[in-house]
PDB file of C-alpha atoms in Angstrom:
ATOM      1  CA  ARG D   1      -8.160  10.975 -38.728  1.00 86.00           C
ATOM      2  CA  ALA D   2      -6.300   9.727 -35.553  1.00 88.00           C
ATOM      3  CA  PHE D   3      -7.954   6.127 -36.293  1.00 90.00           C
ATOM      4  CA  LEU D   4      -7.021   6.229 -39.906  1.00 93.00           C
ATOM      5  CA  SER D   5      -3.350   7.385 -38.897  1.00 94.00           C
ATOM      6  CA  GLY D   6      -3.071   4.310 -36.162  1.00 94.00           C
ATOM      7  CA  VAL D   7      -3.977   1.760 -38.522  1.00 95.00           C
ATOM      8  CA  GLY D   8      -2.046   3.149 -41.409  1.00 96.00           C
ATOM      9  CA  VAL D   9       1.013   2.996 -39.092  1.00 97.00           C
ATOM     10  CA  PHE D  10       0.143  -0.193 -38.091  1.00 96.00           C
ATOM     11  CA  THR D  11      -0.166  -1.296 -41.539  1.00 97.00           C
ATOM     12  CA  ILE D  12       2.872   0.076 -42.928  1.00 97.00           C
ATOM     13  CA  ALA D  13       4.847  -1.231 -39.791  1.00 97.00           C
ATOM     14  CA  SER D  14       3.465  -4.881 -40.572  1.00 96.00           C
ATOM     15  CA  LEU D  15       4.700  -4.465 -44.089  1.00 97.00           C
ATOM     16  CA  VAL D  16       8.041  -3.531 -42.872  1.00 97.00           C
ATOM     17  CA  CYS D  17       8.356  -6.300 -40.371  1.00 96.00           C
ATOM     18  CA  GLY D  18       7.497  -8.941 -43.086  1.00 95.00           C
ATOM     19  CA  LEU D  19       9.943  -7.507 -45.354  1.00 96.00           C
ATOM     20  CA  ALA D  20      12.845  -7.076 -42.556  1.00 96.00           C
ATOM     21  CA  THR D  21      16.245  -8.788 -43.495  1.00 95.00           C
ATOM     22  CA  ASP D  22      17.760  -8.150 -40.004  1.00 95.00           C
ATOM     23  CA  GLY D  23      16.797  -8.030 -36.060  1.00 94.00           C
ATOM     24  CA  VAL D  24      17.326  -4.206 -35.757  1.00 96.00           C
ATOM     25  CA  THR D  25      14.949  -3.418 -38.480  1.00 96.00           C
ATOM     26  CA  LEU D  26      12.384  -6.040 -37.067  1.00 96.00           C
ATOM     27  CA  ILE D  27      12.711  -4.658 -33.542  1.00 96.00           C
ATOM     28  CA  VAL D  28      12.294  -0.990 -34.600  1.00 96.00           C
ATOM     29  CA  ALA D  29       9.258  -1.940 -36.965  1.00 96.00           C
ATOM     30  CA  ARG D  30       7.324  -3.849 -34.180  1.00 95.00           C
ATOM     31  CA  ALA D  31       8.004  -0.879 -31.888  1.00 95.00           C
ATOM     32  CA  VAL D  32       6.405   1.445 -34.561  1.00 96.00           C
ATOM     33  CA  GLN D  33       3.449  -1.425 -35.167  1.00 95.00           C
ATOM     34  CA  GLY D  34       2.926  -1.341 -31.384  1.00 93.00           C
ATOM     35  CA  THR D  35       2.437   2.542 -31.438  1.00 94.00           C
ATOM     36  CA  GLY D  36       0.150   2.462 -34.527  1.00 94.00           C
ATOM     37  CA  ALA D  37      -2.067   0.100 -32.482  1.00 92.00           C
ATOM     38  CA  ALA D  38      -1.758   2.090 -29.414  1.00 90.00           C
ATOM     39  CA  VAL D  39      -3.385   4.670 -31.229  1.00 90.00           C
ATOM     40  CA  ALA D  40      -5.911   2.724 -33.121  1.00 90.00           C
ATOM     41  CA  ALA D  41      -7.319   0.946 -30.361  1.00 85.00           C
ATOM     42  CA  PRO D  42      -8.838   3.746 -28.073  1.00 83.00           C
ATOM     43  CA  THR D  43      -9.703   5.833 -31.080  1.00 86.00           C
ATOM     44  CA  GLY D  44     -11.942   2.992 -32.525  1.00 83.00           C
ATOM     45  CA  LEU D  45     -13.698   2.836 -29.439  1.00 80.00           C
ATOM     46  CA  ALA D  46     -14.086   6.383 -29.068  1.00 80.00           C
ATOM     47  CA  LEU D  47     -15.636   6.364 -32.747  1.00 84.00           C
ATOM     48  CA  ILE D  48     -18.306   3.771 -31.450  1.00 82.00           C
ATOM     49  CA  ALA D  49     -19.154   6.338 -28.437  1.00 77.00           C
ATOM     50  CA  THR D  50     -19.248   9.136 -31.030  1.00 78.00           C
ATOM     51  CA  THR D  51     -21.093   7.316 -33.789  1.00 80.00           C
ATOM     52  CA  TYR D  52     -23.972   5.770 -32.051  1.00 80.00           C
ATOM     53  CA  ALA D  53     -26.116   7.337 -29.679  1.00 80.00           C
ATOM     54  CA  VAL D  54     -26.176   6.233 -26.063  1.00 77.00           C
ATOM     55  CA  GLY D  55     -28.747   3.304 -25.504  1.00 79.00           C
ATOM     56  CA  ALA D  56     -29.335   0.347 -27.511  1.00 82.00           C
ATOM     57  CA  ALA D  57     -27.498   1.165 -30.577  1.00 83.00           C
ATOM     58  CA  ARG D  58     -23.900   1.825 -28.596  1.00 81.00           C
ATOM     59  CA  ASN D  59     -24.301  -1.022 -26.419  1.00 81.00           C
ATOM     60  CA  ARG D  60     -24.853  -3.338 -29.568  1.00 84.00           C
ATOM     61  CA  ALA D  61     -22.035  -1.659 -31.183  1.00 84.00           C
ATOM     62  CA  MET D  62     -19.692  -2.042 -28.016  1.00 82.00           C
ATOM     63  CA  ALA D  63     -20.775  -5.795 -27.546  1.00 83.00           C
ATOM     64  CA  VAL D  64     -19.849  -6.521 -31.411  1.00 85.00           C
ATOM     65  CA  SER D  65     -16.414  -4.785 -31.023  1.00 83.00           C
ATOM     66  CA  ALA D  66     -15.487  -6.384 -27.903  1.00 82.00           C
ATOM     67  CA  ALA D  67     -16.619  -9.710 -29.511  1.00 83.00           C
ATOM     68  CA  MET D  68     -14.250  -8.832 -32.428  1.00 85.00           C
ATOM     69  CA  GLN D  69     -11.649  -8.076 -30.091  1.00 82.00           C
ATOM     70  CA  GLY D  70     -11.979 -11.459 -28.137  1.00 83.00           C
ATOM     71  CA  ALA D  71     -12.136 -13.555 -31.620  1.00 84.00           C
ATOM     72  CA  GLY D  72      -9.289 -11.327 -33.321  1.00 83.00           C
ATOM     73  CA  SER D  73      -7.041 -12.240 -30.043  1.00 81.00           C
ATOM     74  CA  VAL D  74      -7.719 -15.963 -30.472  1.00 84.00           C
ATOM     75  CA  LEU D  75      -7.714 -16.222 -34.113  1.00 85.00           C
ATOM     76  CA  GLY D  76      -4.678 -14.175 -34.331  1.00 83.00           C
ATOM     77  CA  LEU D  77      -2.909 -16.756 -32.192  1.00 84.00           C
ATOM     78  CA  VAL D  78      -4.056 -19.465 -33.988  1.00 88.00           C
ATOM     79  CA  LEU D  79      -3.726 -18.094 -37.644  1.00 87.00           C
ATOM     80  CA  GLY D  80      -0.300 -16.641 -36.767  1.00 84.00           C
ATOM     81  CA  GLY D  81       0.911 -19.794 -35.322  1.00 87.00           C
ATOM     82  CA  ALA D  82      -0.342 -21.673 -38.457  1.00 90.00           C
ATOM     83  CA  LEU D  83       1.172 -19.092 -40.854  1.00 89.00           C
ATOM     84  CA  THR D  84       4.542 -19.645 -39.290  1.00 89.00           C
ATOM     85  CA  VAL D  85       4.690 -23.046 -40.530  1.00 90.00           C
ATOM     86  CA  ILE D  86       4.874 -21.552 -43.949  1.00 93.00           C
ATOM     87  CA  THR D  87       6.948 -18.593 -43.099  1.00 93.00           C
ATOM     88  CA  TRP D  88       7.088 -16.051 -39.917  1.00 92.00           C
ATOM     89  CA  ARG D  89       6.685 -13.309 -42.574  1.00 94.00           C
ATOM     90  CA  LEU D  90       3.263 -14.265 -43.277  1.00 93.00           C
ATOM     91  CA  ALA D  91       2.285 -13.462 -39.525  1.00 91.00           C
ATOM     92  CA  PHE D  92       3.038  -9.854 -40.428  1.00 94.00           C
ATOM     93  CA  PHE D  93       2.011  -9.799 -44.133  1.00 95.00           C
ATOM     94  CA  ILE D  94      -1.384 -10.880 -43.222  1.00 93.00           C
ATOM     95  CA  ASN D  95      -2.245  -7.616 -41.367  1.00 93.00           C
ATOM     96  CA  VAL D  96      -1.601  -5.645 -44.728  1.00 96.00           C
ATOM     97  CA  PRO D  97      -4.902  -6.419 -46.502  1.00 96.00           C
ATOM     98  CA  ILE D  98      -6.810  -6.676 -43.366  1.00 94.00           C
ATOM     99  CA  GLY D  99      -5.442  -2.648 -42.577  1.00 95.00           C
ATOM    100  CA  ILE D 100      -6.118  -1.853 -46.323  1.00 96.00           C
ATOM    101  CA  VAL D 101      -9.658  -2.974 -45.938  1.00 96.00           C
ATOM    102  CA  ILE D 102     -10.118  -1.286 -42.700  1.00 93.00           C
ATOM    103  CA  ILE D 103      -8.452   2.186 -43.906  1.00 95.00           C
ATOM    104  CA  THR D 104     -10.954   1.619 -47.167  1.00 95.00           C
ATOM    105  CA  ILE D 105     -14.115   1.290 -45.034  1.00 92.00           C
ATOM    106  CA  ALA D 106     -13.437   3.824 -42.723  1.00 90.00           C
ATOM    107  CA  VAL D 107     -12.553   6.509 -45.309  1.00 91.00           C
ATOM    108  CA  TYR D 108     -16.017   5.773 -47.072  1.00 90.00           C
ATOM    109  CA  ARG D 109     -18.092   5.298 -43.880  1.00 85.00           C
ATOM    110  CA  ILE D 110     -17.014   7.185 -40.890  1.00 82.00           C
ATOM    111  CA  GLY D 111     -16.922  11.074 -40.748  1.00 75.00           C
ATOM    112  CA  GLU D 112     -14.642  13.369 -38.895  1.00 74.00           C
ATOM    113  CA  THR D 113     -15.574  13.557 -35.192  1.00 69.00           C
ATOM    114  CA  HIS D 114     -16.259  16.775 -33.610  1.00 66.00           C
ATOM    115  CA  HIS D 115     -13.307  18.590 -32.256  1.00 66.00           C
ATOM    116  CA  GLU D 116     -13.400  20.272 -28.978  1.00 65.00           C
ATOM    117  CA  ARG D 117     -10.323  21.411 -27.037  1.00 70.00           C
ATOM    118  CA  LEU D 118     -10.230  19.981 -23.471  1.00 68.00           C
ATOM    119  CA  LYS D 119      -7.598  20.559 -20.715  1.00 78.00           C
ATOM    120  CA  LEU D 120      -5.833  17.206 -20.519  1.00 80.00           C
ATOM    121  CA  ASP D 121      -5.687  15.327 -17.174  1.00 85.00           C
ATOM    122  CA  ILE D 122      -1.868  15.384 -17.045  1.00 89.00           C
ATOM    123  CA  THR D 123      -1.687  14.641 -13.148  1.00 91.00           C
ATOM    124  CA  GLY D 124      -4.183  11.565 -13.505  1.00 90.00           C
ATOM    125  CA  ALA D 125      -2.295  10.350 -16.638  1.00 90.00           C
ATOM    126  CA  LEU D 126       1.075  10.746 -14.777  1.00 93.00           C
ATOM    127  CA  LEU D 127      -0.331   8.771 -11.669  1.00 94.00           C
ATOM    128  CA  ALA D 128      -1.992   6.010 -13.684  1.00 92.00           C
ATOM    129  CA  THR D 129       1.213   5.529 -15.693  1.00 93.00           C
ATOM    130  CA  LEU D 130       3.292   5.437 -12.477  1.00 96.00           C
ATOM    131  CA  GLY D 131       0.763   2.989 -10.654  1.00 95.00           C
ATOM    132  CA  CYS D 132       0.626   0.850 -13.651  1.00 94.00           C
ATOM    133  CA  ALA D 133       4.403   0.804 -14.232  1.00 95.00           C
ATOM    134  CA  SER D 134       4.891   0.035 -10.274  1.00 96.00           C
ATOM    135  CA  ALA D 135       2.298  -3.020 -10.694  1.00 95.00           C
ATOM    136  CA  VAL D 136       4.013  -4.274 -13.619  1.00 95.00           C
ATOM    137  CA  LEU D 137       7.531  -4.047 -11.541  1.00 95.00           C
ATOM    138  CA  VAL D 138       5.833  -6.243  -8.517  1.00 95.00           C
ATOM    139  CA  PHE D 139       4.369  -8.744 -10.792  1.00 94.00           C
ATOM    140  CA  THR D 140       7.714  -9.204 -13.161  1.00 95.00           C
ATOM    141  CA  GLN D 141      10.103  -8.905 -10.207  1.00 94.00           C
ATOM    142  CA  GLY D 142       8.192 -10.769  -7.524  1.00 94.00           C
ATOM    143  CA  PRO D 143       8.830 -14.213  -8.759  1.00 93.00           C
ATOM    144  CA  PRO D 144      12.712 -13.942  -9.546  1.00 94.00           C
ATOM    145  CA  ARG D 145      13.547 -11.530  -6.589  1.00 93.00           C
ATOM    146  CA  GLY D 146      11.087 -13.088  -4.180  1.00 94.00           C
ATOM    147  CA  TRP D 147       7.758 -11.310  -2.807  1.00 94.00           C
ATOM    148  CA  ILE D 148       9.467 -10.210   0.365  1.00 94.00           C
ATOM    149  CA  ASP D 149      12.327  -8.486  -1.143  1.00 95.00           C
ATOM    150  CA  PRO D 150      12.607  -4.704  -0.421  1.00 95.00           C
ATOM    151  CA  TRP D 151      12.069  -3.412  -4.091  1.00 94.00           C
ATOM    152  CA  VAL D 152       9.001  -5.448  -4.771  1.00 95.00           C
ATOM    153  CA  ILE D 153       7.250  -4.398  -1.522  1.00 96.00           C
ATOM    154  CA  GLY D 154       8.399  -0.741  -2.206  1.00 96.00           C
ATOM    155  CA  ALA D 155       7.000  -1.054  -5.757  1.00 96.00           C
ATOM    156  CA  ALA D 156       3.599  -2.611  -4.546  1.00 96.00           C
ATOM    157  CA  VAL D 157       3.207   0.048  -1.598  1.00 97.00           C
ATOM    158  CA  ALA D 158       4.157   2.763  -4.413  1.00 97.00           C
ATOM    159  CA  ALA D 159       1.451   0.943  -6.870  1.00 96.00           C
ATOM    160  CA  VAL D 160      -1.368   1.539  -4.066  1.00 97.00           C
ATOM    161  CA  VAL D 161      -0.198   5.014  -3.276  1.00 97.00           C
ATOM    162  CA  PHE D 162      -0.346   6.003  -7.141  1.00 97.00           C
ATOM    163  CA  PHE D 163      -3.762   4.115  -7.849  1.00 94.00           C
ATOM    164  CA  ILE D 164      -5.150   5.835  -4.369  1.00 95.00           C
ATOM    165  CA  ALA D 165      -3.887   9.270  -5.576  1.00 95.00           C
ATOM    166  CA  PHE D 166      -5.123   8.706  -9.210  1.00 93.00           C
ATOM    167  CA  LEU D 167      -8.677   7.771  -7.720  1.00 90.00           C
ATOM    168  CA  LEU D 168      -8.860  11.158  -5.497  1.00 92.00           C
ATOM    169  CA  VAL D 169      -7.347  13.329  -8.400  1.00 91.00           C
ATOM    170  CA  GLU D 170      -9.835  11.621 -10.897  1.00 89.00           C
ATOM    171  CA  ARG D 171     -12.804  12.937  -8.534  1.00 87.00           C
ATOM    172  CA  THR D 172     -11.927  16.382  -9.052  1.00 87.00           C
ATOM    173  CA  ALA D 173     -10.523  16.591 -12.414  1.00 85.00           C
ATOM    174  CA  GLU D 174     -12.206  18.764 -14.769  1.00 85.00           C
ATOM    175  CA  ASN D 175     -11.800  16.416 -17.494  1.00 81.00           C
ATOM    176  CA  PRO D 176     -10.912  12.928 -15.752  1.00 83.00           C
ATOM    177  CA  LEU D 177      -9.226  10.192 -17.782  1.00 78.00           C
ATOM    178  CA  VAL D 178     -11.675   7.562 -15.767  1.00 76.00           C
ATOM    179  CA  PRO D 179     -15.055   9.674 -15.043  1.00 76.00           C
ATOM    180  CA  PHE D 180     -16.607   7.729 -12.197  1.00 75.00           C
ATOM    181  CA  SER D 181     -20.010   7.948 -14.359  1.00 75.00           C
ATOM    182  CA  VAL D 182     -18.556   5.068 -16.573  1.00 70.00           C
ATOM    183  CA  PHE D 183     -19.399   2.756 -13.147  1.00 73.00           C
ATOM    184  CA  ASP D 184     -22.906   3.944 -12.836  1.00 75.00           C
ATOM    185  CA  ASN D 185     -24.160   1.117 -15.001  1.00 76.00           C
ATOM    186  CA  ARG D 186     -24.253  -2.339 -13.264  1.00 78.00           C
ATOM    187  CA  ASN D 187     -23.958  -4.431 -16.746  1.00 77.00           C
ATOM    188  CA  ARG D 188     -20.723  -2.011 -17.966  1.00 73.00           C
ATOM    189  CA  VAL D 189     -19.085  -2.661 -14.365  1.00 76.00           C
ATOM    190  CA  MET D 190     -19.557  -6.147 -14.950  1.00 80.00           C
ATOM    191  CA  THR D 191     -18.203  -6.251 -18.575  1.00 75.00           C
ATOM    192  CA  PHE D 192     -15.007  -4.268 -16.656  1.00 72.00           C
ATOM    193  CA  ILE D 193     -14.506  -7.125 -14.098  1.00 78.00           C
ATOM    194  CA  SER D 194     -14.931  -9.861 -16.925  1.00 77.00           C
ATOM    195  CA  LEU D 195     -12.402  -8.341 -18.948  1.00 70.00           C
ATOM    196  CA  PHE D 196     -10.040  -7.527 -16.063  1.00 69.00           C
TER     197      PHE D 196
END
C-alpha cells in the first residue's frame, strides 16, 4: 500500500505539474511529487527484500533495480530535455502513463507485505537528519562563504559529531535504521561505495 500510495501521489502530482498555469501551483505540485517519490523509492527496495529470498534471486533483483535506476536517471535527463523542445509540460506528462502502468502491475503482481510493529529508531533518525543537514550546509555554504568561515567550520564539526553519534546509537538500537549486518557482505559494501 505504501508503494502504491507513493507512486499514485507522484503520478497525480506529475499530472498537476503538467497542467499548472502558474508558478505557485507548479512549485506546490513539485513538492508533492517529491513526497510521492520519497515514499515510493525506499518502499520499492523494501518490496524487493520482502519478495525475494536471500541469495541469488534477491541479488539479481537488486542488480536489476540498480540498473533500472541508473538507466532511468540518464534516460530521464535526456528524454526530459528532448521533450522540453516541444513543451516543458511533456516532461511531467510522460510520468503519468508510466505511473499508471506501474500501479497496474503492482496491483496484480505484488502482494501486501507482512505487518510487524517495530519500535522506531527516533534517535538514529534525528541524528542522521541533523548530520545530513549539517553536511549539506557545509557543501552549499563553503564556496560562497569560504571554507574557513566560522559557520562552515561549525557545520562541518557538527556533521562529524552527529555522524559519530549516529554510528554509536545504531550499534545499540533495538531496530537500527542502518543495521551493521548490511556491511558483512563485501560485494554489498563495494556497491555502496560505487553508488556513493
